[in-house]
Amino acid sequence: MTTPSEQAQRHADEQRDPGLSLIMSERRQLLNLAYRLLGSLADAEDVVQETYTRWYAMSRARQEAVESPGAWLTKVAGRICLNLLGSARARRETYVGEWIPEPLPAPAEWIAGAGGGAGADPADRITLDESVTMAFLVVFESMTPAQRVAFVLHDIFRYPFAEVADIVGRSPAACRQLASSARRRIAAARAEARPDAARQASVVRRFKAAWEAQDIEALLSLLDPGATAISDGGGRAVAHLLPVEGAEQIAHLYRTIARFAPPRTILERTVNGLPGLVVESQDRIETVFAFAVADDERITHIWAVRNPDKLRPWQV
């Protein structure tokens, strides 16, 4: 969020440092890169902050000696993310229940929420494309840190392997192999769930109606027989700790939730660029649902994020 006083301060800073505007123009690129690598907006914001801290820790002479400030910032941010990815696995061993990437609302909805803040700087928005759908972010989580960085930098942000190698600390040939291995995983995910917003919106709308009506047969007709439902409460909210497998089990679980949950409103919203649902109770978003829908218009995956730490951009 950028307040009028902060905007005035930025203008004053730019007057003193003409290069500041160029440096700060990289912020959105860095935030988009870090979110795709880490699956967490909060962590991505920390990475961008740390990257700029390192830039301004250098003397003016060293800054002026940098041929491409944008490339320097990307290199530093990439290395910070690589280090964080290495430690994230150890941290998640102590995480309560399943870990799901942090969901993002549509830009217009984010701007209206407390996470982005009313009047939030549009430069801070994450670009919502195929690479940030929940299905893809979950696949990213299955990769090694080096695979993830190599793939995201090369295939999504179009960095040449020579520059990727400098960030990852491996040879260009090794980075090419890392990206190729990651690409195969992505291809498998793309074949399983092909994001089509119009079709997915129809499926999600029917799922919402069946859930509210506690209609088991309708729920079963919308769920793939091998569907999986995963919930992330992080120990901060009630959630099923293990994935729920199979259409029958999921349908009965959601009917039970509908039957015994306190009064709440289920709303259709864009989640990471695709149609999803949110559950609102007492003017707070308590759950955000993302879905993967197959070509036969059946739901293959449901991801329910309930950890309040991950719902910051959704709160109004």
Coordinates of C-alpha atoms in Angstrom, one line a residue, residues 98 138 192 220 223-231 240-254 299-303:
E98 CA -0.7 -29.8 4.8
V138 CA 1.7 -27.1 -6.1
E192 CA -4.3 -33.3 -16.0
L220 CA -20.5 -36.8 -6.7
L223 CA -16.0 -34.8 -8.5
D224 CA -13.6 -37.0 -10.3
P225 CA -13.6 -40.5 -8.7
G226 CA -9.9 -40.0 -7.8
A227 CA -10.3 -36.4 -6.6
T228 CA -8.2 -35.1 -3.7
A229 CA -9.1 -32.4 -1.2
I230 CA -6.4 -30.7 0.8
S231 CA -6.9 -28.2 3.6
H240 CA -8.3 -31.8 8.0
L241 CA -4.7 -32.6 8.6
L242 CA -4.3 -35.2 5.8
P243 CA -5.5 -35.1 2.2
V244 CA -9.0 -36.6 1.6
E245 CA -9.0 -39.0 -1.3
G246 CA -11.9 -40.1 -3.5
A247 CA -15.2 -38.5 -4.6
E248 CA -17.3 -40.3 -2.0
Q249 CA -15.2 -39.2 1.0
I250 CA -15.0 -35.6 -0.3
A251 CA -18.7 -35.4 -1.0
H252 CA -19.6 -36.6 2.5
L253 CA -17.0 -34.4 4.1
Y254 CA -18.4 -31.3 2.4
I299 CA -13.0 -31.5 -10.2
T300 CA -9.7 -33.3 -9.6
H301 CA -8.3 -31.2 -6.8
I302 CA -9.7 -28.9 -4.2
W303 CA -7.3 -26.7 -2.1

